Tab-separated table of C-alpha atoms and ligand atoms in Angstrom:
chain	number	residue	atom	x	y	z
A	1	MET	CA	-15.893	-15.218	24.277
A	2	LYS	CA	-16.863	-15.701	20.609
A	3	TYR	CA	-14.702	-13.780	18.146
A	4	VAL	CA	-15.576	-13.558	14.462
A	5	ILE	CA	-13.063	-12.149	11.997
A	6	ILE	CA	-13.994	-11.389	8.390
A	7	GLY	CA	-10.920	-11.670	6.135
A	8	GLY	CA	-8.004	-14.058	6.604
A	9	VAL	CA	-4.950	-12.116	5.435
A	10	ALA	CA	-2.704	-9.459	7.044
A	11	ALA	CA	-5.045	-7.569	9.360
A	12	GLY	CA	-7.385	-10.496	10.056
A	13	MET	CA	-4.729	-13.042	10.956
A	14	SER	CA	-2.587	-10.564	12.915
A	15	ALA	CA	-5.687	-10.001	15.032
A	16	ALA	CA	-6.444	-13.719	15.303
A	17	MET	CA	-2.920	-14.502	16.509
A	18	GLU	CA	-3.052	-11.696	19.079
A	19	ILE	CA	-6.359	-13.075	20.386
A	20	VAL	CA	-4.842	-16.579	20.578
A	21	ARG	CA	-1.958	-15.151	22.639
A	22	THR	CA	-4.199	-13.074	24.931
A	23	ASP	CA	-7.321	-15.157	25.555
A	24	GLN	CA	-6.615	-18.851	26.165
A	25	ALA	CA	-10.350	-19.698	26.075
A	26	ALA	CA	-11.049	-17.802	22.852
A	27	ASP	CA	-13.537	-19.265	20.373
A	28	ILE	CA	-12.287	-17.761	17.099
A	29	THR	CA	-13.953	-18.091	13.690
A	30	VAL	CA	-12.393	-16.560	10.585
A	31	LEU	CA	-14.545	-16.173	7.464
A	32	GLU	CA	-12.573	-15.879	4.213
A	33	ARG	CA	-14.046	-15.542	0.749
A	34	GLY	CA	-10.979	-17.083	-0.928
A	35	ASP	CA	-9.064	-20.196	0.110
A	36	VAL	CA	-5.625	-18.825	1.038
A	37	TYR	CA	-4.840	-17.276	4.408
A	38	SER	CA	-2.042	-15.059	5.584
A	39	TYR	CA	-0.103	-14.381	2.411
A	40	GLY	CA	2.080	-11.483	1.298
A	41	GLN	CA	0.561	-9.734	-1.712
A	42	CYS	CA	3.676	-7.545	-1.670
A	43	GLY	CA	5.647	-10.525	-2.989
A	44	LEU	CA	3.405	-11.196	-6.006
A	45	PRO	CA	5.245	-8.907	-8.501
A	46	TYR	CA	8.385	-10.929	-7.727
A	47	VAL	CA	6.580	-14.166	-8.522
A	48	ILE	CA	5.815	-12.754	-11.976
A	49	ASN	CA	9.471	-11.971	-12.684
A	50	GLY	CA	10.619	-15.309	-11.232
A	51	LEU	CA	12.686	-13.913	-8.329
A	52	VAL	CA	10.272	-15.724	-6.034
A	53	PRO	CA	9.956	-19.194	-7.560
A	54	SER	CA	6.308	-19.911	-6.728
A	55	ALA	CA	3.202	-18.031	-5.574
A	56	ALA	CA	2.972	-20.563	-2.728
A	57	ASP	CA	6.205	-19.086	-1.321
A	58	VAL	CA	4.402	-15.907	-0.247
A	59	ILE	CA	2.078	-17.826	2.099
A	60	ALA	CA	3.179	-17.305	5.708
A	61	ARG	CA	0.839	-19.825	7.386
A	62	SER	CA	-1.569	-22.303	5.838
A	63	VAL	CA	-5.249	-22.740	6.653
A	64	SER	CA	-4.488	-26.114	8.267
A	65	THR	CA	-1.824	-24.518	10.501
A	66	PHE	CA	-4.401	-22.084	11.844
A	67	ARG	CA	-6.879	-24.908	12.375
A	68	ASP	CA	-4.591	-27.595	13.779
A	69	GLU	CA	-1.983	-25.592	15.715
A	70	TYR	CA	-4.032	-22.649	16.936
A	71	GLY	CA	-7.545	-24.117	17.173
A	72	ILE	CA	-9.041	-21.417	14.949
A	73	GLN	CA	-12.178	-22.273	12.980
A	74	ALA	CA	-10.696	-21.100	9.701
A	75	GLU	CA	-13.458	-21.144	7.069
A	76	VAL	CA	-12.774	-20.792	3.349
A	77	HIS	CA	-14.955	-19.948	0.343
A	78	ILE	CA	-17.427	-18.099	2.515
A	79	ASP	CA	-18.585	-14.601	1.683
A	80	VAL	CA	-20.018	-12.359	4.395
A	81	ILE	CA	-23.048	-10.547	3.024
A	82	ALA	CA	-24.601	-8.803	6.040
A	83	ILE	CA	-24.175	-7.910	9.705
A	84	ASP	CA	-26.978	-7.571	12.224
A	85	ILE	CA	-25.599	-5.294	14.925
A	86	ASP	CA	-28.548	-5.713	17.324
A	87	LYS	CA	-28.487	-9.509	17.194
A	88	GLN	CA	-24.646	-9.609	17.048
A	89	GLN	CA	-24.785	-11.903	14.034
A	90	VAL	CA	-22.992	-12.197	10.734
A	91	THR	CA	-24.702	-13.702	7.678
A	92	ALA	CA	-22.458	-15.398	5.149
A	93	LYS	CA	-22.930	-17.383	1.973
A	94	ARG	CA	-20.893	-20.461	1.122
A	95	VAL	CA	-19.472	-19.578	-2.285
A	96	LEU	CA	-19.512	-23.143	-3.638
A	97	SER	CA	-23.073	-24.061	-2.581
A	98	ASP	CA	-24.927	-20.753	-2.028
A	99	GLU	CA	-25.880	-22.036	1.463
A	100	LEU	CA	-26.546	-19.217	3.950
A	101	VAL	CA	-24.898	-19.538	7.372
A	102	ILE	CA	-25.271	-17.354	10.471
A	103	PHE	CA	-22.473	-16.813	12.986
A	104	ASP	CA	-22.975	-15.240	16.442
A	105	TYR	CA	-20.266	-13.008	17.840
A	106	ASP	CA	-19.338	-11.184	21.028
A	107	ARG	CA	-16.562	-9.282	19.242
A	108	LEU	CA	-16.362	-8.813	15.477
A	109	LEU	CA	-13.433	-7.669	13.330
A	110	VAL	CA	-13.919	-6.489	9.758
A	111	ALA	CA	-10.612	-7.074	7.973
A	112	THR	CA	-11.920	-7.396	4.424
A	113	GLY	CA	-9.190	-5.364	2.709
A	114	ALA	CA	-9.721	-3.643	-0.616
A	115	ASP	CA	-10.185	-4.917	-4.156
A	116	PRO	CA	-8.843	-3.491	-7.421
A	117	ILE	CA	-11.185	-1.033	-9.105
A	118	ILE	CA	-12.252	-2.381	-12.491
A	119	PRO	CA	-14.034	0.387	-14.408
A	120	ASP	CA	-16.980	-0.624	-16.530
A	121	TRP	CA	-15.094	-0.313	-19.818
A	122	SER	CA	-16.567	-2.072	-22.816
A	123	GLY	CA	-14.637	-5.303	-23.457
A	124	VAL	CA	-13.220	-5.418	-19.911
A	125	HIS	CA	-14.227	-9.097	-19.557
A	126	LEU	CA	-12.166	-10.253	-22.543
A	127	GLU	CA	-9.539	-12.914	-21.888
A	128	GLY	CA	-6.073	-11.557	-21.228
A	129	ILE	CA	-7.252	-8.681	-19.022
A	130	HIS	CA	-6.018	-9.066	-15.450
A	131	VAL	CA	-5.690	-7.435	-12.055
A	132	LEU	CA	-2.939	-8.218	-9.538
A	133	LYS	CA	-4.163	-8.729	-5.997
A	134	THR	CA	-4.410	-12.387	-5.072
A	135	ILE	CA	-2.543	-15.636	-5.661
A	136	PRO	CA	-5.165	-16.801	-8.230
A	137	ASP	CA	-4.694	-13.453	-10.041
A	138	THR	CA	-0.959	-14.144	-10.171
A	139	THR	CA	-1.305	-17.705	-11.384
A	140	GLY	CA	-3.757	-16.443	-14.028
A	141	ILE	CA	-1.156	-13.960	-15.268
A	142	MET	CA	1.574	-16.611	-15.194
A	143	ALA	CA	-0.582	-19.033	-17.192
A	144	ASP	CA	-1.205	-16.300	-19.751
A	145	LEU	CA	2.505	-15.516	-19.965
A	146	ALA	CA	3.125	-19.132	-20.964
A	147	GLU	CA	1.299	-18.266	-24.234
A	148	THR	CA	2.792	-16.035	-26.926
A	149	ILE	CA	2.725	-12.720	-25.161
A	150	ARG	CA	4.922	-9.983	-26.567
A	151	HIS	CA	3.304	-6.780	-25.426
A	152	VAL	CA	1.692	-5.825	-22.126
A	153	THR	CA	-0.391	-2.714	-21.448
A	154	ILE	CA	-0.535	-1.559	-17.853
A	155	ILE	CA	-3.377	0.768	-16.989
A	156	GLY	CA	-2.405	2.977	-14.078
A	157	GLY	CA	1.056	4.155	-13.039
A	158	GLY	CA	0.742	3.795	-9.265
A	159	TYR	CA	3.013	1.502	-7.253
A	160	ILE	CA	1.416	-1.783	-8.340
A	161	GLY	CA	1.547	-0.683	-11.997
A	162	LEU	CA	5.210	0.313	-11.655
A	163	GLU	CA	6.254	-2.881	-9.866
A	164	ALA	CA	4.402	-4.952	-12.456
A	165	ALA	CA	5.976	-2.960	-15.330
A	166	ASP	CA	9.435	-3.710	-13.918
A	167	SER	CA	8.536	-7.423	-13.626
A	168	PHE	CA	7.072	-7.774	-17.132
A	169	ARG	CA	9.994	-5.874	-18.645
A	170	SER	CA	12.523	-8.093	-16.893
A	171	LYS	CA	10.882	-11.028	-18.687
A	172	GLY	CA	11.707	-9.350	-21.998
A	173	LEU	CA	8.189	-8.158	-22.796
A	174	SER	CA	7.357	-4.791	-24.378
A	175	VAL	CA	5.469	-2.670	-21.886
A	176	THR	CA	3.237	0.386	-22.253
A	177	ILE	CA	1.895	2.266	-19.235
A	178	VAL	CA	-1.267	4.274	-19.815
A	179	GLN	CA	-1.755	6.870	-17.091
A	180	ARG	CA	-4.776	9.124	-16.866
A	181	GLY	CA	-2.943	11.875	-14.936
A	182	LYS	CA	-0.038	14.063	-16.009
A	183	GLN	CA	2.587	12.095	-14.033
A	184	LEU	CA	3.425	8.597	-12.882
A	185	ALA	CA	3.168	7.799	-9.160
A	186	LYS	CA	0.975	10.631	-7.977
A	187	ILE	CA	2.133	10.144	-4.378
A	188	PHE	CA	5.229	12.076	-5.508
A	189	ASP	CA	5.394	15.728	-6.512
A	190	ALA	CA	5.480	16.247	-10.283
A	191	GLU	CA	9.181	17.145	-10.575
A	192	MET	CA	10.186	14.095	-8.510
A	193	ALA	CA	8.006	11.871	-10.709
A	194	GLU	CA	10.065	12.946	-13.721
A	195	TRP	CA	12.902	10.737	-12.401
A	196	ILE	CA	10.475	7.825	-12.501
A	197	THR	CA	9.377	8.519	-16.078
A	198	ALA	CA	13.030	8.848	-17.107
A	199	GLU	CA	13.826	5.478	-15.504
A	200	ALA	CA	10.846	3.903	-17.286
A	201	ASN	CA	11.995	5.307	-20.634
A	202	LYS	CA	15.596	4.262	-19.985
A	203	ASN	CA	14.347	0.716	-19.526
A	204	GLY	CA	12.354	0.713	-22.750
A	205	ILE	CA	8.894	1.301	-21.295
A	206	GLU	CA	6.512	3.446	-23.280
A	207	VAL	CA	4.839	5.898	-20.898
A	208	ARG	CA	1.620	7.550	-22.073
A	209	LEU	CA	0.601	10.326	-19.708
A	210	ASP	CA	-2.650	12.242	-19.716
A	211	GLU	CA	-4.319	9.466	-21.684
A	212	GLU	CA	-7.498	7.591	-20.779
A	213	VAL	CA	-8.733	4.127	-21.639
A	214	VAL	CA	-12.055	4.104	-23.465
A	215	ARG	CA	-12.588	0.409	-24.324
A	216	PHE	CA	-10.941	-2.884	-25.237
A	217	THR	CA	-11.431	-4.723	-28.504
A	218	GLY	CA	-10.963	-8.366	-29.451
A	219	THR	CA	-13.228	-11.344	-30.109
A	220	GLN	CA	-12.502	-13.741	-27.282
A	221	ARG	CA	-9.147	-12.360	-26.225
A	222	VAL	CA	-8.061	-8.745	-25.878
A	223	LYS	CA	-6.349	-7.400	-29.010
A	224	GLU	CA	-6.391	-3.631	-28.561
A	225	VAL	CA	-6.659	-0.977	-25.892
A	226	VAL	CA	-8.536	1.999	-27.282
A	227	THR	CA	-7.749	5.277	-25.495
A	228	ASN	CA	-8.985	8.829	-25.986
A	229	LYS	CA	-5.843	9.446	-28.070
A	230	ASP	CA	-4.834	6.222	-29.804
A	231	THR	CA	-5.281	2.477	-30.292
A	232	ILE	CA	-2.626	0.216	-28.734
A	233	ALA	CA	-2.204	-3.334	-30.062
A	234	THR	CA	-1.526	-5.575	-27.091
A	235	ASP	CA	-1.451	-9.206	-25.926
A	236	LEU	CA	-2.122	-8.766	-22.210
A	237	VAL	CA	-3.586	-6.012	-20.049
A	238	LEU	CA	-3.068	-5.340	-16.352
A	239	ILE	CA	-5.548	-2.986	-14.723
A	240	SER	CA	-3.970	-1.235	-11.728
A	241	ALA	CA	-6.236	1.766	-11.510
A	242	GLY	CA	-6.653	1.967	-7.746
A	243	ILE	CA	-8.437	0.005	-5.059
A	244	LYS	CA	-11.718	0.244	-3.179
A	245	PRO	CA	-12.411	-0.940	0.411
A	246	ASN	CA	-14.535	-4.120	0.569
A	247	THR	CA	-17.242	-2.703	2.777
A	248	ASP	CA	-20.388	-2.680	0.614
A	249	PHE	CA	-21.959	-5.357	2.828
A	250	LEU	CA	-22.075	-2.762	5.637
A	251	LYS	CA	-24.181	-0.305	3.699
A	252	ASP	CA	-27.384	-1.095	5.600
A	253	THR	CA	-25.733	-0.793	9.013
A	254	SER	CA	-25.016	2.282	11.139
A	255	ILE	CA	-21.258	1.692	10.892
A	256	GLN	CA	-19.676	4.945	9.745
A	257	ARG	CA	-17.595	4.938	6.588
A	258	THR	CA	-15.816	7.582	4.541
A	259	LYS	CA	-17.204	8.622	1.150
A	260	ALA	CA	-14.804	6.171	-0.492
A	261	GLY	CA	-16.068	3.375	1.770
A	262	ALA	CA	-13.266	3.014	4.361
A	263	ILE	CA	-14.594	2.130	7.825
A	264	ILE	CA	-13.884	4.942	10.280
A	265	VAL	CA	-11.991	3.622	13.311
A	266	ASP	CA	-10.679	5.219	16.502
A	267	ALA	CA	-7.229	4.656	17.995
A	268	SER	CA	-8.347	1.365	19.561
A	269	MET	CA	-9.508	0.245	16.087
A	270	GLN	CA	-13.137	0.273	17.187
A	271	THR	CA	-15.755	1.358	14.653
A	272	SER	CA	-18.752	3.554	15.445
A	273	SER	CA	-20.409	0.362	16.735
A	274	GLN	CA	-19.286	-0.811	20.171
A	275	TYR	CA	-18.262	-4.449	19.683
A	276	ILE	CA	-17.198	-4.114	16.074
A	277	TYR	CA	-13.591	-3.390	15.095
A	278	ALA	CA	-11.950	-2.822	11.717
A	279	ALA	CA	-8.335	-2.881	10.527
A	280	GLY	CA	-6.174	-2.804	7.414
A	281	ASP	CA	-7.131	-1.811	3.871
A	282	CYS	CA	-10.859	-1.616	4.688
A	283	ALA	CA	-10.321	0.942	7.467
A	284	THR	CA	-9.075	4.489	7.926
A	285	HIS	CA	-5.500	5.229	8.982
A	286	TYR	CA	-4.855	8.159	11.304
A	287	HIS	CA	-2.168	10.358	9.715
A	288	LEU	CA	0.132	11.982	12.248
A	289	ILE	CA	1.194	14.884	10.033
A	290	LYS	CA	-2.228	15.606	8.567
A	291	GLN	CA	-3.745	15.030	12.046
A	292	THR	CA	-6.800	13.435	10.539
A	293	ASN	CA	-8.013	10.078	9.299
A	294	ASP	CA	-6.490	9.189	5.959
A	295	TYR	CA	-6.491	6.186	3.652
A	296	VAL	CA	-3.007	4.785	2.931
A	297	PRO	CA	-3.577	1.051	2.453
A	298	LEU	CA	-0.321	-0.805	3.093
A	299	GLY	CA	0.704	-4.176	4.489
A	300	THR	CA	2.778	-2.733	7.338
A	301	THR	CA	-0.212	-0.764	8.618
A	302	ALA	CA	-2.625	-3.692	8.168
A	303	ASN	CA	-0.406	-5.861	10.370
A	304	LYS	CA	-0.091	-3.194	13.084
A	305	GLN	CA	-3.782	-2.297	13.096
A	306	GLY	CA	-4.773	-5.977	13.087
A	307	ARG	CA	-2.564	-6.718	16.096
A	308	ILE	CA	-4.004	-3.776	18.031
A	309	ALA	CA	-7.588	-4.672	17.101
A	310	GLY	CA	-7.051	-8.297	18.226
A	311	ALA	CA	-5.471	-7.257	21.518
A	312	ASN	CA	-8.305	-4.841	22.305
A	313	MET	CA	-11.017	-7.305	21.291
A	314	ALA	CA	-9.484	-9.678	23.854
A	315	GLY	CA	-9.590	-7.062	26.612
A	316	ASN	CA	-6.289	-5.175	26.323
A	317	ARG	CA	-6.017	-1.433	25.791
A	318	LEU	CA	-3.574	-0.737	22.998
A	319	THR	CA	-3.696	2.291	20.741
A	320	PHE	CA	-2.687	2.739	17.129
A	321	LYS	CA	-0.469	5.807	17.172
A	322	GLY	CA	-0.918	6.588	13.491
A	323	ILE	CA	1.017	6.561	10.255
A	324	THR	CA	3.397	9.071	8.751
A	325	GLY	CA	2.618	7.744	5.238
A	326	THR	CA	5.904	5.965	4.564
A	327	SER	CA	6.316	3.877	1.436
A	328	ILE	CA	9.092	2.490	-0.732
A	329	ILE	CA	9.117	0.950	-4.204
A	330	LYS	CA	11.802	-0.693	-6.299
A	331	PHE	CA	11.574	0.448	-9.902
A	332	PHE	CA	14.398	-0.984	-12.026
A	333	ASP	CA	17.608	0.520	-10.592
A	334	LEU	CA	15.792	3.177	-8.616
A	335	THR	CA	14.356	3.185	-5.131
A	336	LEU	CA	11.345	5.479	-4.854
A	337	SER	CA	10.440	6.489	-1.332
A	338	ARG	CA	8.443	9.010	0.577
A	339	THR	CA	7.149	9.760	4.053
A	340	GLY	CA	5.007	12.549	5.521
A	341	ILE	CA	3.291	14.902	3.119
A	342	SER	CA	4.223	16.117	-0.342
A	343	GLU	CA	4.197	19.736	-1.477
A	344	LYS	CA	0.942	19.008	-3.305
A	345	GLU	CA	-0.635	17.843	-0.039
A	346	ALA	CA	0.790	20.752	1.982
A	347	LYS	CA	-0.901	23.122	-0.470
A	348	GLN	CA	-4.208	21.233	-0.320
A	349	LEU	CA	-4.097	21.295	3.492
A	350	ASN	CA	-3.037	24.961	3.643
A	351	ILE	CA	0.004	24.109	5.727
A	352	PRO	CA	2.650	26.871	5.503
A	353	TYR	CA	5.758	25.042	4.364
A	354	GLN	CA	9.268	25.546	3.100
A	355	ALA	CA	10.660	23.074	0.550
A	356	GLU	CA	14.348	22.255	0.009
A	357	THR	CA	15.750	20.040	-2.726
A	358	LYS	CA	19.180	18.508	-3.039
A	359	THR	CA	21.029	15.882	-4.998
A	360	ALA	CA	23.580	14.151	-2.767
A	361	ASN	CA	25.887	11.148	-2.827
A	362	ASN	CA	25.063	8.108	-0.728
A	363	GLN	CA	28.692	7.803	0.450
A	364	ALA	CA	31.986	9.691	0.703
A	365	GLY	CA	32.758	11.436	-2.603
A	366	TYR	CA	36.217	9.852	-2.907
A	367	TYR	CA	35.014	6.301	-2.208
A	368	PRO	CA	34.369	4.358	-5.444
A	369	GLY	CA	30.853	3.385	-6.529
A	370	GLY	CA	28.927	6.306	-5.057
A	371	GLU	CA	25.434	6.986	-6.365
A	372	GLU	CA	23.225	10.033	-6.353
A	373	MET	CA	19.910	10.446	-4.598
A	374	HIS	CA	17.426	13.234	-5.208
A	375	ILE	CA	15.802	14.610	-2.079
A	376	LYS	CA	12.875	16.935	-1.607
A	377	LEU	CA	12.253	17.899	1.991
A	378	LEU	CA	9.378	19.919	3.450
A	379	TYR	CA	9.255	21.598	6.834
A	380	HIS	CA	6.845	23.968	8.533
A	381	ARG	CA	7.609	27.559	7.631
A	382	TYR	CA	7.033	28.918	11.160
A	383	THR	CA	7.672	26.047	13.597
A	384	ASN	CA	10.422	24.301	11.577
A	385	HIS	CA	8.767	20.924	12.222
A	386	LEU	CA	9.496	18.329	9.574
A	387	LEU	CA	6.530	17.675	7.264
A	388	GLY	CA	7.740	15.187	4.713
A	389	VAL	CA	10.421	13.960	2.382
A	390	GLN	CA	10.593	12.268	-1.009
A	391	ILE	CA	13.830	10.494	-1.898
A	392	ILE	CA	14.559	8.877	-5.260
A	393	GLY	CA	17.892	7.279	-5.977
A	394	LYS	CA	19.815	4.057	-5.707
A	395	LYS	CA	21.957	2.852	-2.811
A	396	GLY	CA	21.119	4.157	0.661
A	397	VAL	CA	17.671	5.583	-0.069
A	398	ASP	CA	16.001	2.998	2.178
A	399	LYS	CA	18.089	4.018	5.186
A	400	ARG	CA	17.465	7.765	4.774
A	401	ILE	CA	13.719	7.373	4.387
A	402	ASP	CA	13.486	5.366	7.603
A	403	VAL	CA	15.644	7.857	9.520
A	404	PHE	CA	13.332	10.609	8.316
A	405	ALA	CA	10.168	8.602	9.117
A	406	THR	CA	11.481	8.130	12.670
A	407	ALA	CA	12.259	11.842	12.928
A	408	LEU	CA	8.756	12.676	11.687
A	409	TYR	CA	7.136	10.284	14.134
A	410	ASN	CA	9.037	12.022	16.923
A	411	GLN	CA	7.963	15.479	15.703
A	412	MET	CA	11.502	16.689	15.144
A	413	THR	CA	12.379	20.034	13.617
A	414	ILE	CA	14.685	20.532	10.641
A	415	ASP	CA	17.540	21.909	12.765
A	416	GLN	CA	17.432	18.825	14.999
A	417	LEU	CA	18.336	16.636	12.004
A	418	GLN	CA	21.821	18.111	12.222
A	419	ASP	CA	22.283	16.804	15.766
A	420	LEU	CA	21.534	13.172	14.923
A	421	ASP	CA	24.432	10.788	15.489
A	422	LEU	CA	24.165	8.861	12.210
A	423	ALA	CA	26.436	6.024	11.097
A	424	TYR	CA	29.433	7.133	9.068
A	425	ALA	CA	32.234	5.330	7.269
A	426	PRO	CA	33.206	6.203	3.657
A	427	PRO	CA	31.433	3.207	2.003
A	428	TYR	CA	28.114	4.193	3.635
A	429	ASN	CA	27.970	7.944	4.049
A	430	SER	CA	29.724	11.277	4.094
A	431	VAL	CA	30.546	12.779	7.476
A	432	TRP	CA	27.337	14.728	6.986
A	433	ASP	CA	24.450	12.525	5.906
A	434	PRO	CA	22.434	13.811	2.885
A	435	LEU	CA	19.507	14.585	5.224
A	436	GLN	CA	21.832	16.656	7.404
A	437	LYS	CA	23.315	18.409	4.380
A	438	ILE	CA	19.872	19.455	3.223
A	439	SER	CA	18.901	20.578	6.714
A	440	ARG	CA	21.981	22.846	6.851
A	441	ARG	CA	20.211	25.018	4.280
A	442	TRP	CA	17.933	26.003	7.170
A	443	ASN	CA	20.969	27.406	9.028
A	444	ARG	CA	22.139	29.182	5.915
A	445	ASP	CA	18.746	30.832	5.506
A	446	LYS	CA	18.657	31.922	9.145
A	447	THR	CA	22.178	33.353	9.310
B	501	LIG	C1	0.726	-6.475	-5.851
B	501	LIG	C2	0.729	-5.855	-4.491
B	501	LIG	C3	1.919	-5.402	-3.947
B	501	LIG	C4	1.924	-4.824	-2.699
B	501	LIG	N1	3.123	-4.381	-2.176
B	501	LIG	C5	3.148	-3.830	-0.948
B	501	LIG	C6	4.380	-3.417	-0.380
B	501	LIG	O1	5.445	-3.550	-0.982
B	501	LIG	N2	4.360	-2.869	0.869
B	501	LIG	C7	3.194	-2.732	1.584
B	501	LIG	O2	3.232	-2.263	2.737
B	501	LIG	N3	2.000	-3.132	1.074
B	501	LIG	C8	1.959	-3.667	-0.166
B	501	LIG	N4	0.754	-4.090	-0.695
B	501	LIG	C9	-0.489	-3.863	0.072
B	501	LIG	C10	-0.751	-4.969	1.090
B	501	LIG	O3	-0.695	-6.222	0.472
B	501	LIG	C11	-2.113	-4.734	1.721
B	501	LIG	O4	-2.080	-3.494	2.371
B	501	LIG	C12	-2.491	-5.813	2.720
B	501	LIG	O5	-2.604	-7.066	2.116
B	501	LIG	C13	-3.815	-5.467	3.386
B	501	LIG	O6	-4.164	-6.469	4.254
B	501	LIG	P1	-5.671	-6.646	4.734
B	501	LIG	O7	-5.679	-7.828	5.637
B	501	LIG	O8	-6.190	-5.361	5.241
B	501	LIG	O9	-6.502	-6.920	3.400
B	501	LIG	P2	-6.369	-8.062	2.303
B	501	LIG	O10	-4.977	-8.542	2.200
B	501	LIG	O11	-7.031	-7.519	1.096
B	501	LIG	O12	-7.245	-9.250	2.888
B	501	LIG	C14	-8.627	-9.137	3.028
B	501	LIG	C15	-9.262	-10.512	2.840
B	501	LIG	O13	-10.662	-10.388	3.118
B	501	LIG	C16	-11.370	-11.224	2.229
B	501	LIG	N5	-12.735	-10.685	2.100
B	501	LIG	C17	-13.113	-9.503	1.540
B	501	LIG	N6	-14.438	-9.335	1.620
B	501	LIG	C18	-14.927	-10.439	2.217
B	501	LIG	C19	-16.227	-10.860	2.597
B	501	LIG	N7	-17.306	-10.098	2.371
B	501	LIG	N8	-16.372	-12.075	3.198
B	501	LIG	C20	-15.284	-12.859	3.454
B	501	LIG	N9	-14.015	-12.497	3.121
B	501	LIG	C21	-13.846	-11.307	2.523
B	501	LIG	C22	-10.611	-11.135	0.917
B	501	LIG	O14	-10.841	-12.279	0.133
B	501	LIG	C23	-9.160	-11.026	1.407
B	501	LIG	O15	-8.527	-12.283	1.400
B	501	LIG	C24	0.708	-4.688	-1.953
B	501	LIG	C25	-0.484	-5.150	-2.504
B	501	LIG	C26	-0.488	-5.721	-3.753
B	501	LIG	C27	-1.791	-6.211	-4.335
């Protein structure tokens, strides 16, 4: 069986490895536009701040490992430009020579991810303007930082913008975040996002909300960011204004995509075309709470979807159960986390909800070193099923968000949180966990 995989990172190589494990006679070709396989983009902000010594450290397996140890035809610098569904062929162009090459397939996986959106602002091609997605992007930023850089402007206050702001600041640089919307991190409700803005300000970051970039000025190198409100003198710009699925090459095919370009997949990761699968940031992600296809591009999901796609391409029958929309970000001393849906989303989806908020300690009140976390929990007004939580704080946020994500996945109700047998000793918790404390409000309201 001939397998062709487009894209050699999280989803693509998870699939390839699953095929290697399942089909001993597999003939696998991977077509990758870049020259690095299987690397963790999630680690790149920590290369910028030096916590991870080198960009090479985020590579899990090299191209030669895939070729020599697993017998995969791992191609580099090759850009897929078209698919012929009837002929079961992929057309690709070698980036370095422009040569066109055709590959036949029995099963095809599209795992092309998503690229940063770079709006067509005047001056956007000036030197010193970057995005953060790949290892070459990171080394480009690092090379620039070796010059005299004092001030960085980050365009977009989503998670990549926030992680990058933290990294640049920790290197002693002045940082301004320009955000088009009225709050940072729009995956959080507005009042929760205020904790994030406060943390940014506390750490010396200038946050400009409700402000839009108009153009960049400079002769060869960027000198100023001109917005609809002001002109910001700057030495380096990072554009983190969202991402777009890499699926334009499918536009002449019958493969169904969302308006934003994500390939619509079913639970087996198959597209609307029988032998063609898709996974990761280029595909849709079924959301268990919204009960519909969503787009929440994250590394954890790309790995899971890729594994399932690979297994099914090789003849197994696995299903992707769906996401609950869990994410976590380190921002200076804070941990920002969420799972399920926010109040904003509940309103958009017309889901009748009840929201509870609480500030609680991560450990027993009398035990030294306790820290607060701010929790906003949503549950269904009539069925009491959990809908989502946002938790922002310091120690212990990561554990609560994962407990809640597990509860959500298992369709638990708010009252059932109280029955959970959660770990307790004074350095780690109170006898009642913060999630249980907040759920006791439900009792209070009912009695
Ligand atoms: C800075 C940063 C931090 C992140 N942090 C986190 C985090 O903390 N937690 C988390 O869960 N996720 C995080 N993510 C997201 C995570 O990295 C992605 O969800 C994941 O990499 C998606 O994997 P993928 O295989 O679907 O796509 P990608 O990793 O984008 O890989 C797709 C590959 O396909 C190739 N390709 C595209 N088009 C073509 C074509 N036409 N022909 C040939 N090749 C092509 C591309 O070159 C690319 O190498 C982060 C991302 C970034 C950029």
